[in-house]
Amino acid sequence: MKKPASAVPAKKRSFMEFMKRREGQRGLVIVLFMAIPLLLLAVFTYIPFLKMVQFSFFDMKYIGDRTFVGLQNYIDVFKRDDIFGALFVSVYYMGGAVVQLALALFFASLMVFKVKGDAFFKGAMFFPYLICGIAVGFIFKFFYARGFVLDSLLQLLGMEMEDIPMWLQDQRINNISLAATSVWRYTGQNMILFLGAMMSVDSDLYEAASLDGANKWHQFRYIILPSIKSIVVLNLILSISGSLSAFEPPYVITNGTMGTGTYFVIMNRLAHENQKVGLACAMAIVLLAIIILCTVAQKLFFKYVFDDGTADESKAAVRRRKMEEKAAKKAAKSGAMAQSSVSGKGGQK
Amino acid sequence: MKSQIKIGSIFFSIFKYVMLIGAAVMSLLPVAVCVFTAFKSTEEYNTTSVLDVPKEFHFENFAVAFKQANMLQGFINTAIVLVVVLTCSVLISAMLAYVLNRFRFRGSGLIQNLFMFASLIPGIATQVTVYQIMFSLGLINHLYGYIIVLMGTDIISIYIFLQFFENLPVSLDESAIMDGCTYFGVFFKILFPLLKPAIVTSVVLKGVNVYNEYYMSNLYLQSKELRTISTALYAFTGPYGNQYNYICAGVLMTIVPIFILFLIFQRQIYGGMAAGAVKG
């Protein structure tokens, strides 16, 4: 209260005016501050989204006539071998995503105990995430090329050149090679996420547990795992949609040839090279539908199977706790509460 | 009993370090080989195994790559894009987060959900129609067009700021308003300076994304002199086919700035990852 506030002459009318001005200002701030982001969101996300729905029913190019074809584009998505095959290619990337999450979880649980030089290990594993996708593509094009890095390494280990498969040409394994580049790129990032969640657990808990004679597995199972459940679930969801939308590895390394075309590589080709805009839009909608389905299914799955199964509390206790949390959240809609309830979870046990 | 635990923990230690060293080698090897190759002369590259360390360091690959791929122009364009996009998107996201966090009004929940749902839509999918919109707005093949698109897809920053605002006590705003401060003043004078850690985080994360962005840059900046660093790098696909000593030099040049940034901002980057992942 340094300045004499304008409301000090507390006449009733001037106070009302003051309130009015506040209200007006409030509205102005809301409108002004939200105008640009909402405009951008509309123009670059929701209008394109609606147009995508509309275009998916037409046979059209970017410029020129369009003809209404009903559901034909959607039928094509499932009938054309190149598109439907691309969905199968995503399965490799999903497998990669599972491997990547498992590795990340494994290394994060190693790092949570005292490690000398942890900054180096963390940095080494995380850095690939920061390299741009095109550079990653080139690095691995070089890595897998016949007679280059990987082949030389295997020869050093005593393998014969004839026994080494063509990493990028052999249709049985080239998708695995490509999915492996994603694993290389994202494992460290996942690990950092998990590690962050694990570190938020009170370190006294580990000490107490090891004094009580709990071995590392028990510490992992009863202290670490419960603390990172939600972030693991979240990452599983993200990596499923991520693997459906894999684009850069095949695009740079093989250009989608030899059966490595992922959904987006095919879609990109159809939209921008063949100008089959309608079909590409139908593909995008189908993909989005799959992603939403996966998100919902995973959430439900973990809600009923995983979440309550590993907790030491009985289901009723879980329900009660959740009710309390909900009530607390409603009472004070602030993030500080959410955080304290997270750390509180660890403390209850 | 006690000695048993001790032996166990020694084994665990050995296991731990073997695993970690293995992982570090796996992570660094592909890049390390690239470094070796980038420093080899063409002759040495053709005659030696890729795993050999170069006998002496040659820099001509970098010079050739730098000139051929027109990387200088790429760096300049990327720098312009970075400065404008980061400045604008920090301001925009912080303002939006301020409004969403501090005011309850009709539709505020809906707006928050709209942003949430938008993060589900994979970016490349909508580009088919965004391209058409960009075309009709005349934004294709202009640096500012690309800048505007990049600002429009900025959900991570919004989350980071939203989370940060939740931890800033509302009493700050209230006391400032008691002192006769306007809402604008509250935001710009009181809260914005306090956002500094969140700003650093979001700048670093967004910066990395923008620097590495390829797809939209390729789509919306088609003429050669508008290439950003990632599209400039992609130009190596054609002419250099198997001359990996040049390609590796190009790759390294794009990695070095990110690497330096990483060394400086390690803590913020790790922190930002966590903040960006826990979406409310």
XYZ file of C-alpha atoms in Angstrom:
629
model
C 0.000 0.000 0.000
C 2.605 2.515 -0.967
C 0.539 4.588 -3.335
C -2.696 6.074 -2.116
C -5.069 3.672 -3.812
C -7.732 5.169 -6.016
C -10.475 3.509 -4.016
C -9.551 5.260 -0.794
C -12.261 7.916 -0.913
C -14.735 5.194 -0.239
C -17.900 6.718 -1.535
C -20.340 4.096 -2.701
C -20.674 5.337 -6.267
C -16.990 5.690 -7.002
C -16.411 2.224 -5.592
C -18.986 0.817 -7.990
C -17.274 2.615 -10.804
C -14.001 1.133 -9.713
C -15.489 -2.335 -9.749
C -16.932 -1.731 -13.149
C -13.608 -0.644 -14.432
C -12.034 -3.801 -13.015
C -14.684 -5.911 -14.675
C -14.203 -4.166 -17.974
C -10.470 -4.516 -17.707
C -10.827 -8.172 -16.899
C -12.842 -8.760 -20.028
C -10.375 -6.779 -22.079
C -7.420 -8.769 -20.773
C -9.186 -12.050 -21.434
C -10.077 -11.099 -24.977
C -6.745 -9.504 -25.847
C -4.538 -12.188 -24.381
C -6.470 -15.022 -25.941
C -7.146 -13.572 -29.354
C -3.880 -14.553 -31.029
C -3.466 -18.073 -29.629
C -7.098 -18.896 -30.326
C -6.837 -17.515 -33.826
C -3.736 -19.599 -34.451
C -5.357 -22.655 -32.943
C -8.382 -22.200 -35.154
C -6.514 -21.480 -38.365
C -3.817 -24.115 -38.036
C -5.532 -26.882 -36.113
C -9.297 -26.836 -36.108
C -10.132 -25.349 -39.492
C -7.675 -27.753 -41.143
C -9.237 -30.522 -39.130
C -12.747 -29.679 -40.307
C -11.548 -29.246 -43.870
C -9.869 -32.602 -43.604
C -13.187 -34.191 -42.701
C -14.839 -32.404 -45.607
C -12.140 -33.194 -48.181
C -12.108 -36.836 -47.232
C -15.418 -37.250 -49.039
C -14.142 -35.761 -52.277
C -11.938 -36.814 -55.118
C -9.869 -33.691 -55.548
C -6.546 -31.971 -56.077
C -5.321 -28.813 -54.378
C -6.539 -26.739 -57.301
C -9.347 -27.532 -59.690
C -12.631 -29.390 -59.622
C -13.704 -31.734 -56.916
C -16.216 -34.530 -57.145
C -18.147 -35.923 -54.233
C -17.361 -39.604 -53.860
C -18.974 -40.440 -50.544
C -17.097 -43.026 -48.557
C -14.988 -44.195 -51.490
C -11.785 -42.703 -50.058
C -12.285 -44.528 -46.788
C -12.926 -47.773 -48.622
C -9.726 -47.178 -50.558
C -7.750 -46.653 -47.367
C -8.564 -50.199 -46.332
C -8.453 -51.714 -49.785
C -5.259 -50.312 -51.223
C -2.325 -52.524 -50.382
C 0.167 -49.705 -50.027
C -1.910 -47.941 -47.379
C -3.075 -50.931 -45.427
C 0.419 -52.394 -45.584
C 1.717 -49.177 -44.079
C -0.402 -49.802 -41.008
C 1.391 -53.112 -40.597
C 4.724 -51.360 -40.853
C 3.673 -49.325 -37.812
C 3.557 -52.548 -35.830
C 7.358 -52.679 -36.062
C 7.563 -49.198 -34.628
C 5.161 -50.140 -31.859
C 7.378 -53.084 -31.031
C 10.252 -50.623 -31.016
C 8.307 -48.355 -28.693
C 7.764 -51.173 -26.209
C 11.457 -52.100 -26.298
C 12.350 -48.467 -25.864
C 10.100 -48.011 -22.855
C 11.425 -51.186 -21.269
C 15.038 -50.087 -21.812
C 14.279 -46.625 -20.517
C 12.649 -48.043 -17.425
C 15.561 -50.393 -16.888
C 18.247 -47.734 -17.162
C 16.288 -45.221 -15.159
C 15.991 -47.727 -12.321
C 19.736 -48.334 -12.484
C 20.430 -44.618 -12.364
C 18.172 -43.994 -9.428
C 20.749 -45.673 -7.195
C 24.045 -43.888 -6.689
C 26.058 -43.904 -9.912
C 29.442 -42.331 -10.463
C 29.492 -40.179 -13.561
C 25.730 -40.219 -13.866
C 25.777 -36.880 -15.660
C 27.841 -38.450 -18.430
C 25.659 -41.523 -18.765
C 22.504 -39.459 -18.740
C 23.903 -37.047 -21.289
C 25.180 -39.782 -23.587
C 21.858 -41.562 -23.656
C 19.771 -38.438 -23.880
C 21.677 -36.551 -26.540
C 20.366 -38.521 -29.559
C 16.953 -37.067 -28.803
C 18.223 -33.583 -29.615
C 19.645 -34.463 -33.007
C 17.396 -33.479 -35.862
C 15.528 -36.266 -37.613
C 17.237 -35.667 -40.925
C 20.680 -35.905 -39.333
C 19.622 -39.084 -37.526
C 18.530 -40.413 -40.879
C 21.897 -39.750 -42.456
C 23.782 -41.119 -39.483
C 21.926 -44.389 -39.774
C 21.977 -44.534 -43.542
C 25.713 -44.527 -43.077
C 25.526 -46.901 -40.140
C 23.567 -49.562 -42.023
C 25.065 -49.139 -45.495
C 26.589 -52.312 -46.931
C 30.163 -52.701 -45.739
C 30.058 -49.652 -43.493
C 29.701 -49.124 -39.778
C 27.513 -51.965 -38.547
C 28.959 -54.494 -40.967
C 32.528 -53.556 -40.013
C 31.636 -53.899 -36.355
C 30.148 -57.333 -36.864
C 33.183 -58.383 -38.866
C 35.382 -57.247 -35.997
C 33.344 -59.552 -33.815
C 34.132 -62.376 -36.203
C 31.106 -62.553 -38.445
C 31.511 -63.324 -42.117
C 30.316 -60.795 -44.630
C 28.076 -63.398 -46.285
C 26.251 -64.041 -43.022
C 25.456 -60.397 -42.499
C 22.062 -59.464 -43.919
C 21.409 -56.370 -45.988
C 20.051 -54.183 -43.230
C 18.053 -51.851 -45.419
C 17.266 -53.981 -48.464
C 16.220 -57.276 -46.920
C 12.473 -56.967 -46.556
C 12.409 -59.305 -43.592
C 14.486 -57.047 -41.397
C 14.643 -53.572 -42.878
C 11.703 -52.324 -40.852
C 13.352 -53.594 -37.702
C 16.520 -51.715 -38.627
C 14.508 -48.552 -39.116
C 12.495 -48.967 -35.937
C 15.779 -49.448 -34.091
C 16.801 -45.928 -35.034
C 13.725 -44.642 -33.232
C 14.641 -46.690 -30.197
C 18.128 -45.190 -30.329
C 16.728 -41.717 -30.555
C 14.040 -41.793 -27.887
C 15.213 -44.196 -25.182
C 17.298 -41.568 -23.402
C 14.474 -39.080 -23.405
C 12.098 -41.616 -21.903
C 14.715 -42.492 -19.349
C 15.055 -38.869 -18.264
C 11.296 -38.668 -17.821
C 11.155 -41.799 -15.716
C 14.179 -40.780 -13.724
C 12.577 -37.436 -12.971
C 9.497 -39.168 -11.623
C 11.575 -41.635 -9.602
C 13.690 -38.895 -8.103
C 10.587 -37.198 -6.794
C 10.257 -40.095 -4.346
C 11.707 -39.264 -0.964
C 15.214 -40.737 -0.867
C 14.730 -41.667 2.791
C 12.388 -44.339 1.579
C 15.175 -46.154 -0.238
C 17.424 -45.937 2.765
C 14.756 -47.165 5.117
C 13.949 -50.004 2.762
C 17.531 -51.132 2.389
C 18.005 -50.966 6.183
C 15.007 -53.229 6.468
C 16.785 -55.654 4.185
C 14.790 -55.060 1.038
C 16.788 -56.031 -2.016
C 16.981 -54.002 -5.192
C 14.104 -55.848 -6.795
C 11.843 -55.148 -3.855
C 12.867 -51.524 -3.887
C 11.999 -51.369 -7.564
C 8.752 -53.218 -7.171
C 7.373 -51.473 -4.102
C 8.899 -48.016 -4.170
C 9.928 -47.105 -7.683
C 7.221 -48.699 -9.778
C 4.253 -47.206 -7.937
C 5.801 -43.761 -8.166
C 6.099 -43.802 -11.925
C 2.971 -45.645 -12.997
C 1.218 -42.627 -14.402
C 4.185 -41.403 -16.385
C 4.783 -44.857 -17.850
C 1.175 -45.040 -18.956
C 1.371 -41.591 -20.454
C 4.484 -42.505 -22.385
C 2.971 -45.706 -23.645
C 0.104 -43.712 -25.059
C 2.411 -41.128 -26.559
C 4.676 -43.725 -28.093
C 1.803 -45.615 -29.696
C 0.620 -42.505 -31.461
C 4.259 -41.685 -32.104
C 4.873 -45.009 -33.791
C 1.777 -44.650 -35.929
C 3.102 -41.324 -37.077
C 6.707 -42.418 -37.661
C 7.999 -40.474 -40.589
C 11.582 -39.356 -40.667
C 13.556 -42.639 -40.453
C 11.985 -44.238 -43.533
C 11.729 -40.918 -45.330
C 15.430 -40.157 -45.146
C 16.988 -43.599 -45.009
C 15.013 -45.606 -47.551
C 12.562 -43.061 -48.931
C 9.825 -45.543 -48.139
C 10.960 -48.060 -50.732
C 11.193 -51.819 -50.265
C 8.212 -52.093 -48.007
C 9.350 -49.535 -45.458
C 6.748 -46.894 -46.233
C 5.073 -45.911 -42.996
C 1.634 -44.399 -42.980
C 2.894 -40.835 -43.107
C 5.406 -41.531 -45.843
C 2.601 -42.913 -48.004
C 0.291 -40.093 -47.018
C 2.917 -37.498 -47.802
C 3.475 -39.073 -51.199
C -0.230 -39.236 -52.004
C -0.904 -35.692 -50.874
C 2.047 -33.781 -52.243
C 3.344 -35.851 -55.133
C 0.232 -37.551 -56.520
C -2.089 -34.766 -55.325
C -4.716 -37.225 -54.152
C -5.848 -34.822 -51.480
C -9.127 -36.524 -50.694
C -7.533 -39.890 -50.128
C -4.770 -38.382 -47.994
C -7.391 -36.638 -45.856
C -9.275 -39.888 -45.373
C -5.991 -41.465 -44.298
C -5.409 -38.698 -41.778
C -8.896 -39.132 -40.328
C -8.471 -42.892 -40.044
C -5.150 -42.382 -38.293
C -6.625 -39.883 -35.879
C -9.462 -42.277 -35.111
C -6.955 -45.036 -34.378
C -4.919 -42.758 -32.141
C -7.978 -41.670 -30.172
C -9.105 -45.282 -29.825
C -5.664 -46.320 -28.580
C -5.577 -43.477 -26.102
C -8.963 -44.329 -24.673
C -8.321 -48.079 -24.661
C -4.998 -47.712 -22.913
C -6.415 -45.373 -20.334
C -9.208 -47.814 -19.584
C -6.875 -50.789 -19.574
C -4.493 -49.249 -17.110
C -7.278 -47.928 -15.001
C -8.719 -51.368 -14.413
C -5.800 -53.746 -14.750
C -2.533 -52.107 -13.991
C -3.278 -49.210 -11.743
C -5.069 -51.025 -8.963
C -3.274 -54.322 -9.394
C 0.196 -53.306 -8.323
C -0.760 -50.993 -5.525
C -0.510 -52.361 -2.044
C -3.765 -50.792 -1.079
C -7.016 -52.662 -1.420
C -9.304 -51.585 -4.215
C -11.650 -49.974 -1.763
C -8.795 -47.969 -0.318
C -7.800 -46.867 -3.773
C -11.318 -45.752 -4.464
C -11.505 -43.896 -1.194
C -8.182 -42.197 -1.821
C -9.244 -41.190 -5.288
C -12.445 -39.723 -3.960
C -10.486 -37.739 -1.436
C -8.092 -36.539 -4.061
C -10.931 -35.482 -6.277
C -12.565 -33.620 -3.437
C -9.300 -31.939 -2.581
C -8.743 -30.976 -6.180
C -12.190 -29.533 -6.445
C -11.755 -27.583 -3.256
C -8.572 -25.900 -4.374
C -8.010 -25.963 -8.082
C -4.339 -25.354 -7.782
C -1.403 -27.406 -8.940
C 0.249 -27.185 -5.553
C -2.455 -29.494 -4.297
C -1.950 -31.959 -7.096
C 1.720 -32.099 -6.340
C 1.314 -32.591 -2.656
C -1.093 -35.423 -3.313
C 1.498 -37.107 -5.522
C 4.159 -36.938 -2.878
C 1.548 -37.843 -0.323
C 0.971 -41.097 -2.157
C 4.543 -42.108 -1.513
C 4.332 -41.056 2.081
C 1.252 -43.091 2.878
C 3.013 -46.394 2.480
C 23.199 -62.497 6.169
C 24.950 -59.157 6.084
C 27.893 -60.372 3.998
C 25.445 -61.945 1.591
C 23.860 -58.579 1.002
C 27.261 -57.045 0.528
C 28.314 -59.542 -2.139
C 24.975 -59.011 -3.783
C 25.437 -55.290 -3.901
C 28.937 -55.632 -5.344
C 27.551 -57.797 -8.117
C 24.813 -55.276 -8.620
C 27.373 -52.491 -8.928
C 29.364 -54.342 -11.559
C 26.209 -55.208 -13.452
C 25.062 -51.612 -13.251
C 28.238 -50.114 -14.666
C 28.599 -52.711 -17.406
C 25.064 -51.967 -18.521
C 25.470 -48.211 -18.370
C 28.762 -48.214 -20.231
C 27.232 -50.494 -22.846
C 24.305 -48.121 -23.275
C 26.564 -45.085 -23.518
C 28.665 -46.799 -26.188
C 25.563 -47.757 -28.147
C 24.300 -44.195 -27.965
C 27.536 -42.523 -28.934
C 28.981 -44.954 -31.447
C 26.900 -43.958 -34.487
C 27.739 -40.305 -33.880
C 31.384 -41.016 -33.111
C 31.872 -42.884 -36.386
C 30.351 -39.906 -38.101
C 32.903 -37.638 -36.423
C 35.771 -39.862 -37.569
C 34.495 -39.918 -41.117
C 33.918 -36.191 -41.300
C 37.584 -35.521 -40.641
C 38.946 -37.934 -43.230
C 40.154 -36.816 -46.614
C 38.307 -38.377 -49.535
C 41.250 -40.629 -50.230
C 41.522 -41.809 -46.657
C 37.776 -42.311 -46.570
C 37.927 -44.513 -49.643
C 40.812 -46.644 -48.437
C 40.332 -47.118 -44.708
C 37.699 -48.893 -42.689
C 35.000 -46.594 -41.353
C 35.880 -47.576 -37.816
C 39.461 -46.288 -38.101
C 40.297 -43.052 -36.385
C 41.546 -40.485 -38.928
C 45.336 -40.170 -39.037
C 45.227 -36.436 -39.352
C 42.336 -34.047 -39.190
C 41.127 -32.618 -42.464
C 38.678 -29.774 -42.499
C 38.022 -29.578 -46.213
C 34.902 -31.756 -45.973
C 33.337 -29.122 -43.781
C 34.235 -26.403 -46.228
C 32.806 -28.343 -49.167
C 29.648 -29.302 -47.296
C 29.179 -25.797 -45.984
C 29.381 -24.307 -49.451
C 27.611 -26.979 -51.463
C 24.584 -27.290 -49.237
C 24.498 -23.523 -48.758
C 24.505 -24.011 -45.038
C 25.341 -20.418 -44.245
C 22.010 -19.333 -45.695
C 20.394 -22.188 -43.794
C 21.879 -21.051 -40.513
C 20.833 -17.457 -41.117
C 17.270 -18.436 -41.986
C 17.028 -20.760 -39.033
C 18.370 -18.045 -36.739
C 15.759 -15.561 -37.947
C 12.980 -18.102 -37.536
C 14.224 -19.058 -34.079
C 14.407 -15.508 -32.751
C 10.985 -14.481 -33.990
C 9.180 -17.712 -33.171
C 10.648 -18.010 -29.695
C 9.949 -14.400 -28.748
C 6.400 -14.492 -30.011
C 5.507 -17.903 -28.716
C 6.830 -17.197 -25.226
C 4.695 -14.065 -25.067
C 1.622 -15.687 -26.571
C 1.787 -18.817 -24.463
C 2.491 -16.935 -21.255
C -0.433 -14.614 -21.867
C -2.761 -17.472 -22.665
C -1.634 -19.421 -19.618
C -2.155 -16.327 -17.465
C -5.722 -15.909 -18.619
C -6.554 -19.601 -18.359
C -5.008 -19.945 -14.943
C -6.087 -16.729 -13.260
C -9.557 -16.098 -14.604
C -12.569 -18.342 -14.473
C -14.991 -17.426 -17.171
C -17.485 -19.095 -19.391
C -15.693 -21.390 -21.795
C -12.324 -21.369 -20.067
C -12.563 -25.091 -19.474
C -13.602 -25.651 -23.056
C -10.643 -23.681 -24.353
C -8.249 -25.658 -22.225
C -9.753 -28.876 -23.585
C -9.474 -27.595 -27.142
C -5.750 -27.196 -26.653
C -5.546 -30.624 -25.021
C -7.295 -32.307 -27.917
C -5.136 -30.449 -30.414
C -2.078 -32.104 -28.908
C -3.543 -35.488 -29.865
C -3.669 -34.652 -33.557
C -0.326 -35.587 -35.071
C 1.187 -32.564 -36.786
C 1.914 -34.098 -40.143
C -1.640 -35.353 -40.565
C -3.223 -31.917 -40.723
C -0.568 -30.484 -42.997
C -2.509 -31.733 -46.016
C -5.176 -29.130 -45.382
C -2.951 -26.598 -43.645
C -1.070 -26.495 -46.913
C -4.239 -25.501 -48.663
C -4.954 -22.771 -46.118
C -1.399 -21.481 -46.340
C -1.775 -21.436 -50.084
C -4.948 -19.397 -50.039
C -3.484 -16.981 -47.477
C -0.436 -16.526 -49.709
C 1.923 -17.642 -46.960
C 3.827 -20.254 -48.914
C 7.429 -19.517 -49.769
C 7.765 -16.714 -47.261
C 9.811 -16.912 -44.115
C 7.023 -15.142 -42.201
C 4.533 -17.752 -43.356
C 6.670 -20.505 -41.903
C 7.110 -18.493 -38.719
C 3.360 -18.108 -38.315
C 2.731 -21.837 -38.759
C 5.342 -22.679 -36.177
C 3.741 -20.322 -33.679
C 0.401 -21.993 -34.200
C 1.536 -25.391 -33.059
C 2.778 -24.562 -29.648
C 1.096 -26.691 -27.051
C 4.113 -27.703 -24.985
C 4.962 -24.117 -24.018
C 1.393 -23.492 -22.977
C 1.520 -26.476 -20.639
C 4.807 -25.407 -19.148
C 3.470 -21.944 -18.396
C 0.157 -23.266 -17.096
C 1.980 -25.457 -14.621
C 4.228 -22.659 -13.551
C 1.336 -20.277 -12.957
C -0.311 -22.831 -10.728
C 2.605 -22.545 -8.363
C 2.639 -18.744 -8.318
C 0.412 -17.609 -5.429
C -2.623 -15.573 -6.404
C -1.905 -13.271 -3.476
C 0.818 -11.714 -5.621
C -1.787 -10.535 -8.105
C -4.167 -9.436 -5.392
C -1.720 -7.266 -3.533
C -0.588 -5.645 -6.764
C -4.185 -4.886 -7.667
C -4.739 -3.423 -4.194
C -1.843 -1.118 -4.957
C -3.695 0.093 -8.013
C -1.979 -2.039 -10.612
C -3.972 -2.953 -13.710
C -4.281 -6.551 -14.909
C -1.849 -5.716 -17.662
C 0.547 -4.382 -15.086
C 0.122 -7.498 -12.981
C 1.073 -9.658 -15.916
C 3.897 -7.649 -17.398
C 5.427 -6.105 -14.294
C 4.820 -8.687 -11.590
C 4.264 -12.137 -13.039
C 6.202 -12.160 -16.296
C 9.585 -11.530 -14.621
C 8.829 -14.369 -12.200
C 8.242 -16.731 -15.097
C 11.920 -16.742 -15.972
C 12.609 -20.435 -15.232
C 9.562 -21.460 -17.249
C 10.622 -19.148 -20.061
C 14.076 -20.704 -20.179
C 12.560 -24.176 -20.243
C 10.062 -23.424 -22.951
C 12.595 -21.501 -25.052
C 15.048 -24.367 -24.892
C 12.462 -27.034 -25.724
C 10.714 -25.056 -28.403
C 14.082 -23.950 -29.744
C 15.246 -27.508 -30.189
C 11.986 -28.398 -31.921
C 12.153 -25.443 -34.277
C 15.805 -25.978 -35.049
C 15.161 -29.611 -35.916
C 11.870 -29.089 -37.724
C 11.942 -30.478 -41.221
C 8.545 -31.343 -42.582
C 6.899 -27.946 -42.627
C 10.072 -26.213 -43.641
C 10.261 -28.499 -46.636
C 6.618 -27.917 -47.444
C 6.330 -24.178 -47.014
C 9.791 -22.911 -47.921
C 10.360 -24.287 -51.342
C 12.799 -21.886 -52.921
C 16.445 -22.574 -52.405
C 17.432 -19.383 -50.636
C 14.737 -19.902 -47.992
C 16.049 -23.260 -46.836
C 16.462 -23.763 -43.110
C 19.235 -25.843 -41.678
C 17.349 -29.147 -41.777
C 16.186 -28.749 -45.375
C 19.695 -27.660 -46.357
C 20.989 -30.851 -44.798
C 18.424 -32.920 -46.641
C 19.803 -31.576 -49.911
C 22.696 -33.996 -49.412
C 20.469 -36.911 -50.415
C 20.907 -36.345 -54.114
C 24.369 -35.321 -55.274
C 26.507 -36.966 -52.623
C 25.037 -40.462 -52.731
C 27.810 -42.379 -51.064
C 30.291 -39.620 -50.228
C 29.638 -39.954 -46.539
C 32.651 -37.900 -45.535
C 30.850 -34.816 -46.854
C 27.491 -35.884 -45.501
C 28.938 -36.558 -42.052
C 30.571 -33.154 -42.076
C 27.204 -31.606 -42.858
C 25.507 -33.653 -40.157
C 28.109 -32.622 -37.596
C 27.720 -28.962 -38.419
C 24.023 -29.159 -37.674
C 24.643 -31.069 -34.461
C 27.327 -28.821 -32.969
C 25.076 -25.858 -32.061
C 22.602 -28.215 -30.393
C 25.429 -29.947 -28.580
C 26.763 -26.679 -27.169
C 23.276 -25.686 -26.135
C 22.858 -29.048 -24.458
C 26.064 -28.652 -22.457
C 24.970 -25.249 -21.202
C 21.308 -25.935 -20.537
C 21.385 -29.579 -19.478
C 19.458 -28.999 -16.265
C 16.767 -26.904 -17.931
C 16.371 -29.411 -20.727
C 15.911 -32.331 -18.361
C 13.554 -30.288 -16.223
C 11.629 -29.160 -19.261
C 11.193 -32.711 -20.470
C 9.474 -33.622 -17.247
C 7.368 -30.480 -17.239
C 6.289 -30.989 -20.832
C 5.374 -34.614 -20.249
C 3.107 -34.260 -17.259
C 0.276 -32.648 -19.098
C -1.983 -31.591 -16.249
